[in-house]
Coordinates of N, CA and C in Angstrom, one line a residue:
M232 N -25.0 18.1 -35.0 CA -24.8 17.6 -33.6 C -25.7 18.5 -32.7
S233 N -26.3 17.8 -31.7 CA -27.2 18.5 -30.8 C -26.4 19.3 -29.8
R234 N -27.1 20.2 -29.2 CA -26.4 21.0 -28.1 C -26.0 20.1 -27.0
Y235 N -26.8 19.1 -26.7 CA -26.5 18.2 -25.6 C -25.2 17.4 -25.9
Q236 N -25.1 17.0 -27.2 CA -23.9 16.3 -27.6 C -22.7 17.2 -27.5
E237 N -22.8 18.4 -27.8 CA -21.7 19.4 -27.6 C -21.3 19.5 -26.2
L238 N -22.3 19.5 -25.3 CA -22.0 19.6 -23.8 C -21.3 18.3 -23.4
R239 N -21.8 17.1 -23.9 CA -21.2 15.9 -23.6 C -19.7 15.8 -24.0
E240 N -19.4 16.3 -25.1 CA -18.0 16.3 -25.6 C -17.2 17.3 -24.8
A241 N -17.8 18.4 -24.4 CA -17.0 19.4 -23.6 C -16.8 18.8 -22.2
F242 N -17.8 18.1 -21.7 CA -17.6 17.5 -20.4 C -16.5 16.4 -20.4
A243 N -16.5 15.6 -21.5 CA -15.5 14.6 -21.6 C -14.1 15.2 -21.7
A244 N -13.9 16.3 -22.4 CA -12.6 17.0 -22.5 C -12.3 17.5 -21.1
Y245 N -13.2 18.1 -20.4 CA -13.0 18.6 -19.1 C -12.5 17.5 -18.1
K246 N -13.2 16.4 -18.1 CA -12.8 15.3 -17.2 C -11.4 14.7 -17.6
D247 N -11.1 14.7 -18.9 CA -9.8 14.2 -19.3 C -8.7 15.2 -18.7
A248 N -8.9 16.5 -18.8 CA -8.0 17.5 -18.3 C -7.9 17.4 -16.8
E249 N -9.0 17.2 -16.1 CA -9.1 17.0 -14.6 C -8.3 15.8 -14.2
N250 N -8.5 14.7 -14.9 CA -7.8 13.4 -14.5 C -6.3 13.6 -14.7
R251 N -5.9 14.3 -15.8 CA -4.4 14.5 -16.1 C -3.8 15.4 -15.0
F252 N -4.6 16.5 -14.6 CA -4.2 17.4 -13.6 C -4.0 16.6 -12.2
C253 N -4.9 15.7 -11.9 CA -4.8 15.0 -10.6 C -3.6 14.0 -10.7
R254 N -3.4 13.4 -11.8 CA -2.2 12.5 -12.0 C -0.9 13.3 -11.8
E255 N -0.9 14.5 -12.3 CA 0.3 15.3 -12.2 C 0.5 15.7 -10.7
N256 N -0.7 16.0 -10.0 CA -0.6 16.3 -8.6 C 0.0 15.2 -7.8
D257 N -0.5 14.0 -8.1 CA 0.1 12.8 -7.5 C 1.6 12.6 -7.7
L258 N 2.0 13.0 -8.9 CA 3.4 12.9 -9.3 C 4.2 13.9 -8.5
L259 N 3.7 15.1 -8.4 CA 4.4 16.2 -7.6 C 4.5 15.7 -6.1
A260 N 3.4 15.2 -5.5 CA 3.5 14.7 -4.2 C 4.6 13.6 -4.1
G261 N 4.7 12.7 -5.1 CA 5.7 11.7 -5.1 C 7.1 12.2 -5.2
L262 N 7.3 13.3 -5.9 CA 8.6 13.9 -6.0 C 9.0 14.5 -4.7
I263 N 8.1 15.1 -4.0 CA 8.4 15.7 -2.7 C 8.7 14.6 -1.7
V264 N 7.9 13.6 -1.6 CA 8.0 12.5 -0.6 C 9.2 11.6 -1.0
G265 N 9.3 11.3 -2.2 CA 10.3 10.3 -2.7 C 11.7 10.7 -2.4
G266 N 12.0 12.0 -2.4 CA 13.4 12.4 -2.2 C 13.7 12.7 -0.7
L267 N 12.7 12.6 0.1 CA 12.8 12.9 1.5 C 13.8 12.0 2.3
P268 N 13.8 10.7 2.1 CA 14.7 9.9 2.9 C 16.2 10.2 2.6
A269 N 16.5 10.5 1.3 CA 17.9 10.8 1.0 C 18.2 12.2 1.5
Y270 N 17.3 13.2 1.4 CA 17.5 14.5 1.9 C 17.8 14.5 3.4
L271 N 17.0 13.8 4.2 CA 17.1 13.7 5.6 C 18.2 12.8 6.1
G272 N 18.6 11.9 5.2 CA 19.6 10.8 5.6 C 19.0 9.8 6.5
M273 N 17.7 9.6 6.4 CA 17.1 8.6 7.3 C 17.3 7.2 6.9
P274 N 17.3 6.3 7.8 CA 17.5 4.9 7.5 C 16.3 4.4 6.6
E275 N 16.6 3.4 5.8 CA 15.6 2.9 4.8 C 14.4 2.3 5.6
S276 N 14.6 1.5 6.6 CA 13.5 0.8 7.3 C 14.0 0.3 8.6
F277 N 13.0 -0.2 9.4 CA 13.3 -0.8 10.7 C 12.5 -2.1 10.7
T278 N 12.8 -3.0 11.6 CA 12.0 -4.2 11.7 C 11.1 -4.1 12.9
S279 N 9.9 -4.7 12.7 CA 8.9 -4.8 13.7 C 8.7 -6.2 13.9
E280 N 9.2 -6.7 15.1 CA 9.1 -8.1 15.4 C 7.8 -8.4 16.2
T281 N 6.7 -8.5 15.5 CA 5.5 -9.0 16.2 C 5.4 -10.5 15.8
E282 N 4.2 -11.0 15.5 CA 4.1 -12.4 15.1 C 4.9 -12.6 13.8
V283 N 4.9 -11.6 12.9 CA 5.7 -11.7 11.7 C 6.6 -10.6 11.6
I284 N 7.9 -10.8 11.2 CA 8.8 -9.8 11.0 C 8.4 -8.9 9.8
R285 N 8.3 -7.6 10.1 CA 8.0 -6.7 9.0 C 9.0 -5.6 8.9
Y286 N 9.3 -5.2 7.7 CA 10.2 -4.1 7.5 C 9.4 -2.8 7.2
L287 N 9.5 -1.8 8.1 CA 8.7 -0.6 8.0 C 9.5 0.6 7.7
S288 N 8.9 1.5 6.9 CA 9.6 2.7 6.5 C 9.6 3.7 7.6
Y289 N 10.5 4.7 7.6 CA 10.6 5.7 8.6 C 9.7 6.9 8.2
Y290 N 9.0 6.8 7.1 CA 8.0 7.8 6.9 C 6.7 7.2 6.5
R291 N 5.6 7.9 6.7 CA 4.3 7.3 6.4 C 3.5 8.4 5.6
V292 N 2.7 7.9 4.7 CA 1.8 8.9 4.1 C 0.4 8.7 4.7
E293 N -0.3 9.8 4.8 CA -1.6 9.7 5.5 C -2.6 10.7 4.9
K294 N -3.9 10.3 5.0 CA -4.9 11.3 4.7 C -4.8 12.3 5.9
D295 N -4.9 13.6 5.6 CA -4.7 14.5 6.7 C -5.9 14.6 7.6
E296 N -5.7 15.2 8.7 CA -6.7 15.2 9.8 C -8.0 15.9 9.4
E297 N -8.0 16.7 8.4 CA -9.2 17.4 8.0 C -10.2 16.4 7.4
D298 N -9.7 15.3 6.9 CA -10.5 14.2 6.3 C -11.1 13.3 7.4
A299 N -12.4 13.1 7.3 CA -13.0 12.3 8.3 C -12.4 10.9 8.5
E300 N -11.8 10.4 7.4 CA -11.2 9.1 7.4 C -9.7 9.2 7.5
G301 N -9.2 10.2 8.2 CA -7.7 10.4 8.2 C -7.0 9.2 8.8
G302 N -5.7 9.2 8.6 CA -4.8 8.2 9.1 C -4.0 7.6 8.0
E303 N -3.1 6.7 8.4 CA -2.1 6.1 7.5 C -2.8 5.3 6.4
V304 N -2.3 5.4 5.2 CA -2.7 4.7 4.1 C -1.5 4.0 3.4
P305 N -1.7 2.9 2.7 CA -0.5 2.2 2.2 C 0.1 2.9 1.0
F306 N -0.6 3.7 0.2 CA 0.0 4.3 -1.0 C -0.2 5.8 -1.0
L307 N 0.7 6.5 -1.5 CA 0.7 7.9 -1.6 C -0.6 8.4 -2.3
H308 N -0.9 7.7 -3.4 CA -2.1 8.1 -4.2 C -3.3 8.1 -3.4
D309 N -3.4 7.2 -2.4 CA -4.6 7.2 -1.5 C -4.6 8.3 -0.5
A310 N -3.4 8.9 -0.2 CA -3.3 10.0 0.8 C -3.6 11.3 0.2
V311 N -3.4 11.5 -1.1 CA -3.6 12.8 -1.8 C -5.1 13.1 -1.9
I312 N -5.5 14.2 -1.3 CA -6.9 14.6 -1.4 C -6.9 15.8 -2.4
H313 N -7.7 15.6 -3.4 CA -7.8 16.7 -4.4 C -9.0 17.5 -4.1
V314 N -8.8 18.9 -4.1 CA -9.9 19.8 -3.7 C -10.4 20.4 -5.0
T315 N -11.7 20.8 -5.0 CA -12.3 21.3 -6.3 C -11.7 22.6 -6.8
D316 N -10.9 23.3 -6.0 CA -10.3 24.5 -6.5 C -9.0 24.3 -7.2
G317 N -8.6 23.0 -7.4 CA -7.4 22.6 -8.0 C -6.2 22.3 -7.1
S318 N -6.4 22.6 -5.8 CA -5.3 22.4 -4.9 C -5.4 20.9 -4.4
F319 N -4.4 20.5 -3.7 CA -4.4 19.2 -3.1 C -3.6 19.2 -1.8
R320 N -3.8 18.2 -1.0 CA -3.1 18.1 0.3 C -3.0 16.6 0.6
F321 N -2.0 16.4 1.5 CA -1.8 15.0 2.0 C -1.0 15.1 3.3
G322 N -1.2 14.1 4.2 CA -0.4 14.1 5.4 C 0.9 13.3 5.2
L323 N 1.9 13.7 6.0 CA 3.1 13.0 5.9 C 3.6 12.8 7.4
G324 N 4.0 11.6 7.7 CA 4.5 11.3 9.1 C 5.9 10.9 9.0
I325 N 6.8 11.5 9.9 CA 8.2 11.1 10.0 C 8.3 10.4 11.3
L326 N 8.8 9.2 11.3 CA 9.0 8.4 12.5 C 10.3 8.9 13.2
L327 N 10.2 9.3 14.4 CA 11.4 9.7 15.2 C 11.6 8.8 16.4
E328 N 12.9 8.6 16.7 CA 13.3 7.7 17.8 C 14.4 8.3 18.5
R329 N 14.6 7.9 19.8 CA 15.7 8.4 20.6 C 17.1 7.9 20.1
E330 N 17.1 6.6 19.7 CA 18.3 6.0 19.2 C 17.9 5.0 18.0
A331 N 18.9 4.7 17.2 CA 18.6 3.8 16.1 C 18.1 2.5 16.6
G332 N 17.0 2.0 16.0 CA 16.5 0.7 16.3 C 15.8 0.5 17.6
V333 N 15.5 1.7 18.3 CA 14.9 1.6 19.6 C 13.4 1.9 19.5
L334 N 12.6 1.1 20.2 CA 11.2 1.3 20.3 C 10.9 1.9 21.7
P335 N 9.8 2.7 21.8 CA 8.9 3.1 20.8 C 9.4 4.2 19.9
K336 N 8.8 4.4 18.8 CA 9.0 5.5 17.9 C 7.8 6.4 17.9
Q337 N 8.0 7.6 17.6 CA 6.8 8.5 17.5 C 6.7 9.0 16.0
N338 N 5.5 9.1 15.6 CA 5.2 9.5 14.2 C 4.8 11.0 14.3
M339 N 5.7 11.9 13.7 CA 5.4 13.3 13.7 C 4.7 13.6 12.4
V340 N 3.5 14.1 12.5 CA 2.6 14.2 11.3 C 2.4 15.7 11.0
V341 N 2.6 16.0 9.7 CA 2.3 17.3 9.2 C 1.4 17.2 7.9
T342 N 0.7 18.3 7.6 CA -0.1 18.3 6.4 C 0.6 19.2 5.4
I343 N 0.7 18.7 4.2 CA 1.3 19.5 3.1 C 0.2 19.9 2.1
H344 N 0.1 21.2 1.9 CA -0.9 21.7 1.0 C -0.2 22.2 -0.3
C345 N -0.7 21.9 -1.4 CA -0.1 22.4 -2.7 C -1.2 23.0 -3.6
R346 N -0.8 24.1 -4.3 CA -1.7 24.7 -5.2 C -0.8 25.0 -6.5
R347 N -1.4 24.5 -7.6 CA -0.7 24.7 -8.9 C -1.4 25.7 -9.8
L348 N -0.6 26.5 -10.5 CA -1.1 27.4 -11.5 C -0.1 27.4 -12.6
G349 N -0.4 26.9 -13.7 CA 0.5 26.8 -14.8 C 1.7 25.9 -14.4
T350 N 2.9 26.4 -14.6 CA 4.1 25.7 -14.2 C 4.6 26.0 -12.9
K351 N 3.9 26.7 -12.1 CA 4.3 27.1 -10.7 C 3.4 26.3 -9.7
A352 N 4.0 25.9 -8.7 CA 3.3 25.3 -7.6 C 3.7 26.0 -6.3
T353 N 2.8 26.2 -5.4 CA 3.0 26.8 -4.1 C 2.7 25.7 -3.1
V354 N 3.8 25.3 -2.4 CA 3.7 24.3 -1.4 C 3.7 24.9 0.0
T355 N 2.7 24.6 0.8 CA 2.6 25.2 2.2 C 2.7 24.0 3.2
I356 N 3.7 24.2 4.1 CA 3.9 23.2 5.2 C 3.9 24.1 6.5
G357 N 2.9 23.9 7.3 CA 2.8 24.8 8.5 C 2.8 26.2 8.1
D358 N 3.7 27.0 8.6 CA 3.8 28.4 8.3 C 4.8 28.8 7.2
R359 N 5.3 27.7 6.6 CA 6.3 27.9 5.5 C 5.6 27.7 4.1
E360 N 6.0 28.6 3.2 CA 5.5 28.5 1.8 C 6.6 28.5 0.9
V361 N 6.6 27.6 0.0 CA 7.7 27.4 -1.0 C 7.2 27.5 -2.4
E362 N 7.8 28.3 -3.2 CA 7.4 28.4 -4.6 C 8.3 27.4 -5.4
C363 N 7.6 26.6 -6.3 CA 8.4 25.6 -7.0 C 8.0 25.7 -8.5
Q364 N 8.9 25.3 -9.3 CA 8.6 25.0 -10.7 C 8.2 23.6 -10.9
F365 N 7.1 23.4 -11.6 CA 6.7 22.0 -11.9 C 6.0 22.0 -13.2
D366 N 6.6 21.2 -14.2 CA 6.0 21.2 -15.5 C 5.1 20.0 -15.8
G367 N 4.7 19.4 -14.7 CA 3.8 18.2 -14.9 C 4.5 16.9 -14.8
S368 N 5.9 17.0 -14.9 CA 6.6 15.7 -14.8 C 7.9 15.9 -13.9
A369 N 8.4 17.1 -13.8 CA 9.6 17.3 -13.0 C 9.5 18.5 -12.1
C370 N 10.1 18.4 -10.9 CA 10.1 19.5 -10.0 C 11.6 19.7 -9.5
P371 N 12.3 20.5 -10.2 CA 13.7 20.8 -9.7 C 13.8 21.4 -8.4
D372 N 12.7 21.9 -7.8 CA 12.7 22.6 -6.5 C 12.2 21.7 -5.4
A373 N 12.1 20.4 -5.6 CA 11.5 19.5 -4.6 C 12.4 19.6 -3.3
E374 N 13.7 19.8 -3.5 CA 14.6 19.8 -2.3 C 14.3 21.1 -1.5
K375 N 13.8 22.2 -2.1 CA 13.4 23.3 -1.3 C 12.3 23.0 -0.4
V376 N 11.3 22.2 -0.8 CA 10.2 21.8 0.0 C 10.7 20.9 1.1
Q377 N 11.6 20.0 0.8 CA 12.1 19.1 1.8 C 12.9 19.9 2.9
A378 N 13.6 20.9 2.5 CA 14.3 21.8 3.4 C 13.3 22.5 4.3
A379 N 12.3 23.0 3.7 CA 11.2 23.7 4.5 C 10.6 22.8 5.6
L380 N 10.4 21.5 5.2 CA 9.8 20.5 6.1 C 10.8 20.3 7.2
Y381 N 12.1 20.1 6.9 CA 13.1 19.9 7.9 C 13.2 21.0 8.9
E382 N 13.2 22.2 8.4 CA 13.3 23.4 9.3 C 12.1 23.5 10.2
L383 N 10.9 23.2 9.6 CA 9.7 23.3 10.4 C 9.7 22.3 11.5
L384 N 10.1 21.1 11.2 CA 10.2 20.0 12.3 C 11.2 20.4 13.3
R385 N 12.4 20.9 12.9 CA 13.4 21.3 13.9 C 12.9 22.4 14.8
G386 N 12.1 23.4 14.2 CA 11.5 24.4 15.0 C 10.5 23.9 16.0
W387 N 9.7 23.0 15.6 CA 8.7 22.4 16.5 C 9.4 21.6 17.6
L388 N 10.5 20.9 17.3 CA 11.2 20.1 18.3 C 12.0 20.9 19.3
A389 N 12.3 22.2 18.9 CA 13.0 23.1 19.8 C 12.1 23.6 20.9
R390 N 10.8 23.5 20.7 CA 9.9 24.1 21.7 C 9.8 23.1 22.9
R391 N 9.5 23.6 24.1 CA 9.5 22.8 25.3 C 8.0 22.8 25.9
P392 N 7.7 21.8 26.6 CA 6.3 21.8 27.2 C 6.1 23.1 28.0
G393 N 4.9 23.7 27.9 CA 4.6 24.9 28.5 C 4.8 26.1 27.7
E394 N 5.5 26.0 26.6 CA 5.7 27.1 25.7 C 4.5 27.3 24.8
D395 N 4.4 28.4 24.1 CA 3.3 28.6 23.2 C 3.2 27.5 22.2
T396 N 2.1 26.8 22.2 CA 1.9 25.7 21.2 C 0.6 26.0 20.4
A397 N 0.1 27.2 20.5 CA -1.1 27.5 19.7 C -0.9 27.4 18.2
S398 N 0.3 27.8 17.7 CA 0.5 27.7 16.3 C 1.1 26.4 15.9
R399 N 1.2 25.5 16.8 CA 1.8 24.2 16.5 C 0.8 23.3 15.8
K400 N 0.9 23.1 14.5 CA 0.0 22.2 13.8 C 0.8 21.0 13.5
I401 N 0.8 20.2 14.5 CA 1.6 18.9 14.4 C 0.9 17.9 15.3
G402 N 1.1 16.7 14.9 CA 0.5 15.6 15.7 C 1.6 14.5 16.0
F403 N 1.5 13.8 17.1 CA 2.4 12.7 17.4 C 1.5 11.5 17.6
R404 N 2.0 10.4 17.1 CA 1.4 9.1 17.3 C 2.5 8.1 17.7
L405 N 2.2 7.4 18.8 CA 3.2 6.5 19.3 C 3.2 5.2 18.4
M406 N 4.4 4.8 18.0 CA 4.5 3.6 17.2 C 5.2 2.5 18.1
K407 N 4.5 1.4 18.3 CA 5.1 0.3 19.1 C 5.6 -0.8 18.3

């Protein structure tokens, strides 16, 4: 076997491992986001009566603002941005409203950063960091991440106009 063939085989093994790692990252993101509606007790959906009645979720997945093409995407897989250092990030928007079923709603957007090393994952949301166990298929600590997100959002919402907002890494988008 030539040296180039050895490199080719090593490259194929590397890419297989990289693809598996990225699929696992997508799964971890799904475990964090998937349990959020139940953790928060948010309604499943609301109707948007434009030309066509649509049922819309109270959360959105987004490419985060650091990405030139940031904004809402239809699938979580499309929102997860894998970084060459093995970390990944995605944007998550929670729709907030004054009362159930009332428009307009505002989309409160945060970026979730994750870094995995072995069976440990460090999830950073704003100024909160949560250590999780993740074996590539299950994350028994996903609720700790959801709790950190809830506490961060509560803290941001407790601030009032004119107060220090320099550390506020949050965005709002009006939903009509």
